[in-house]
Amino acid sequence: MNARIRRTAAVEPSMILAWEQLQVSYTKYRNSAPFWSAYQAIQNELMLSHPKRCIDVCNQLATLAERLGVVTHAQLLGSVSPESFSDGRHAGSTSP
């Protein structure tokens, strides 16, 4: 596949490979189930590679997906604050 990879200095060095893999997957699959399977595989690899920074690398990956346009607003992990409920970035409950 001849996907065009966008390199950027704004990506942390430990995330460069993940950024490139994410771009290739998005170019190939767009926002479909195979993309999200690839996303989960990338996320799992990052968590195994950085066991003490799991939340950080998951949040960085989500932010990269947002940068690609996969999602409008990345859902970030971490402590829940009142602000996260008021700015529309919290997904809330999926139950009716």
PDB file of C-alpha atoms in Angstrom:
ATOM      1  CA  MET A   1       0.000   0.000   0.000  1.00  0.00           C
ATOM      2  CA  ASN A   2       1.284   3.450  -0.851  1.00  0.00           C
ATOM      3  CA  ALA A   3      -0.239   5.384   2.020  1.00  0.00           C
ATOM      4  CA  ARG A   4       1.223   8.822   2.496  1.00  0.00           C
ATOM      5  CA  ILE A   5       2.637   9.060   6.000  1.00  0.00           C
ATOM      6  CA  ARG A   6       2.626  12.480   7.674  1.00  0.00           C
ATOM      7  CA  ARG A   7       5.586  12.868   9.983  1.00  0.00           C
ATOM      8  CA  THR A   8       5.398  15.516  12.617  1.00  0.00           C
ATOM      9  CA  ALA A   9       7.709  16.834  15.287  1.00  0.00           C
ATOM     10  CA  ALA A  10       4.688  17.105  17.586  1.00  0.00           C
ATOM     11  CA  VAL A  11       4.580  13.320  18.057  1.00  0.00           C
ATOM     12  CA  GLU A  12       6.556  11.964  20.989  1.00  0.00           C
ATOM     13  CA  PRO A  13       9.413   9.725  19.763  1.00  0.00           C
ATOM     14  CA  SER A  14       7.954   6.648  21.477  1.00  0.00           C
ATOM     15  CA  MET A  15       4.696   7.203  19.542  1.00  0.00           C
ATOM     16  CA  ILE A  16       6.103   7.664  16.022  1.00  0.00           C
ATOM     17  CA  LEU A  17       5.622   4.036  14.942  1.00  0.00           C
ATOM     18  CA  ALA A  18       2.093   4.017  16.371  1.00  0.00           C
ATOM     19  CA  TRP A  19       1.317   7.292  14.527  1.00  0.00           C
ATOM     20  CA  GLU A  20       2.547   5.792  11.251  1.00  0.00           C
ATOM     21  CA  GLN A  21       0.589   2.555  11.784  1.00  0.00           C
ATOM     22  CA  LEU A  22      -2.540   4.517  12.661  1.00  0.00           C
ATOM     23  CA  GLN A  23      -2.264   6.585   9.479  1.00  0.00           C
ATOM     24  CA  VAL A  24      -1.811   3.510   7.290  1.00  0.00           C
ATOM     25  CA  SER A  25      -4.801   1.793   8.895  1.00  0.00           C
ATOM     26  CA  TYR A  26      -6.981   4.886   8.547  1.00  0.00           C
ATOM     27  CA  THR A  27      -5.992   5.341   4.903  1.00  0.00           C
ATOM     28  CA  LYS A  28      -6.832   1.715   4.200  1.00  0.00           C
ATOM     29  CA  TYR A  29      -9.977   1.228   6.291  1.00  0.00           C
ATOM     30  CA  ARG A  30     -11.258   4.723   7.191  1.00  0.00           C
ATOM     31  CA  ASN A  31     -13.549   4.639  10.231  1.00  0.00           C
ATOM     32  CA  SER A  32     -14.637   0.997   9.956  1.00  0.00           C
ATOM     33  CA  ALA A  33     -14.353  -2.118  12.105  1.00  0.00           C
ATOM     34  CA  PRO A  34     -10.957  -3.160  10.651  1.00  0.00           C
ATOM     35  CA  PHE A  35      -9.553   0.270  11.563  1.00  0.00           C
ATOM     36  CA  TRP A  36     -10.712  -0.112  15.162  1.00  0.00           C
ATOM     37  CA  SER A  37      -9.251  -3.630  15.317  1.00  0.00           C
ATOM     38  CA  ALA A  38      -5.924  -2.192  14.164  1.00  0.00           C
ATOM     39  CA  TYR A  39      -6.299   0.651  16.695  1.00  0.00           C
ATOM     40  CA  GLN A  40      -6.777  -1.869  19.505  1.00  0.00           C
ATOM     41  CA  ALA A  41      -3.745  -3.870  18.367  1.00  0.00           C
ATOM     42  CA  ILE A  42      -1.612  -0.701  18.315  1.00  0.00           C
ATOM     43  CA  GLN A  43      -2.959   0.267  21.734  1.00  0.00           C
ATOM     44  CA  ASN A  44      -2.190  -3.175  23.185  1.00  0.00           C
ATOM     45  CA  GLU A  45       1.368  -3.034  21.864  1.00  0.00           C
ATOM     46  CA  LEU A  46       1.869   0.429  23.356  1.00  0.00           C
ATOM     47  CA  MET A  47       0.590  -0.706  26.741  1.00  0.00           C
ATOM     48  CA  LEU A  48       2.918  -3.729  26.712  1.00  0.00           C
ATOM     49  CA  SER A  49       5.846  -1.516  25.694  1.00  0.00           C
ATOM     50  CA  HIS A  50       5.059   1.159  28.301  1.00  0.00           C
ATOM     51  CA  PRO A  51       3.467  -0.638  31.274  1.00  0.00           C
ATOM     52  CA  LYS A  52       4.019   2.296  33.648  1.00  0.00           C
ATOM     53  CA  ARG A  53       2.499   4.802  31.219  1.00  0.00           C
ATOM     54  CA  CYS A  54      -0.629   2.960  30.029  1.00  0.00           C
ATOM     55  CA  ILE A  55      -3.050   5.844  30.544  1.00  0.00           C
ATOM     56  CA  ASP A  56      -0.639   8.318  28.977  1.00  0.00           C
ATOM     57  CA  VAL A  57      -0.003   6.258  25.826  1.00  0.00           C
ATOM     58  CA  CYS A  58      -3.716   5.449  25.457  1.00  0.00           C
ATOM     59  CA  ASN A  59      -4.541   9.146  25.677  1.00  0.00           C
ATOM     60  CA  GLN A  60      -1.821  10.010  23.184  1.00  0.00           C
ATOM     61  CA  LEU A  61      -3.136   7.394  20.749  1.00  0.00           C
ATOM     62  CA  ALA A  62      -6.678   8.725  21.129  1.00  0.00           C
ATOM     63  CA  THR A  63      -5.395  12.237  20.452  1.00  0.00           C
ATOM     64  CA  LEU A  64      -3.633  11.007  17.322  1.00  0.00           C
ATOM     65  CA  ALA A  65      -6.898   9.433  16.130  1.00  0.00           C
ATOM     66  CA  GLU A  66      -8.589  12.780  16.704  1.00  0.00           C
ATOM     67  CA  ARG A  67      -5.836  14.507  14.715  1.00  0.00           C
ATOM     68  CA  LEU A  68      -6.509  12.134  11.806  1.00  0.00           C
ATOM     69  CA  GLY A  69     -10.203  13.005  11.920  1.00  0.00           C
ATOM     70  CA  VAL A  70     -11.338   9.541  12.973  1.00  0.00           C
ATOM     71  CA  VAL A  71     -13.280  11.068  15.858  1.00  0.00           C
ATOM     72  CA  THR A  72     -14.370  14.626  16.541  1.00  0.00           C
ATOM     73  CA  HIS A  73     -13.261  14.574  20.182  1.00  0.00           C
ATOM     74  CA  ALA A  74     -10.998  11.927  21.697  1.00  0.00           C
ATOM     75  CA  GLN A  75     -12.302  10.341  24.877  1.00  0.00           C
ATOM     76  CA  LEU A  76      -9.361  10.589  27.236  1.00  0.00           C
ATOM     77  CA  LEU A  77      -8.693   8.404  30.263  1.00  0.00           C
ATOM     78  CA  GLY A  78      -7.882   9.672  33.708  1.00  0.00           C
ATOM     79  CA  SER A  79      -9.627  11.154  36.652  1.00  0.00           C
ATOM     80  CA  VAL A  80     -13.113  12.422  35.995  1.00  0.00           C
ATOM     81  CA  SER A  81     -13.555  16.108  36.703  1.00  0.00           C
ATOM     82  CA  PRO A  82     -16.748  18.181  36.612  1.00  0.00           C
ATOM     83  CA  GLU A  83     -15.393  20.013  33.558  1.00  0.00           C
ATOM     84  CA  SER A  84     -15.360  16.794  31.530  1.00  0.00           C
ATOM     85  CA  PHE A  85     -19.140  16.604  31.857  1.00  0.00           C
ATOM     86  CA  SER A  86     -19.830  20.180  30.850  1.00  0.00           C
ATOM     87  CA  ASP A  87     -17.645  20.531  27.759  1.00  0.00           C
ATOM     88  CA  GLY A  88     -19.274  17.759  25.738  1.00  0.00           C
ATOM     89  CA  ARG A  89     -16.175  15.545  25.678  1.00  0.00           C
ATOM     90  CA  HIS A  90     -17.576  12.935  28.054  1.00  0.00           C
ATOM     91  CA  ALA A  91     -19.471  10.149  26.368  1.00  0.00           C
ATOM     92  CA  GLY A  92     -21.740   9.503  29.330  1.00  0.00           C
ATOM     93  CA  SER A  93     -23.766   6.365  29.725  1.00  0.00           C
ATOM     94  CA  THR A  94     -24.733   4.225  26.751  1.00  0.00           C
ATOM     95  CA  SER A  95     -27.868   2.967  28.495  1.00  0.00           C
ATOM     96  CA  PRO A  96     -31.209   4.562  27.599  1.00  0.00           C
TER      97      PRO A  96
END
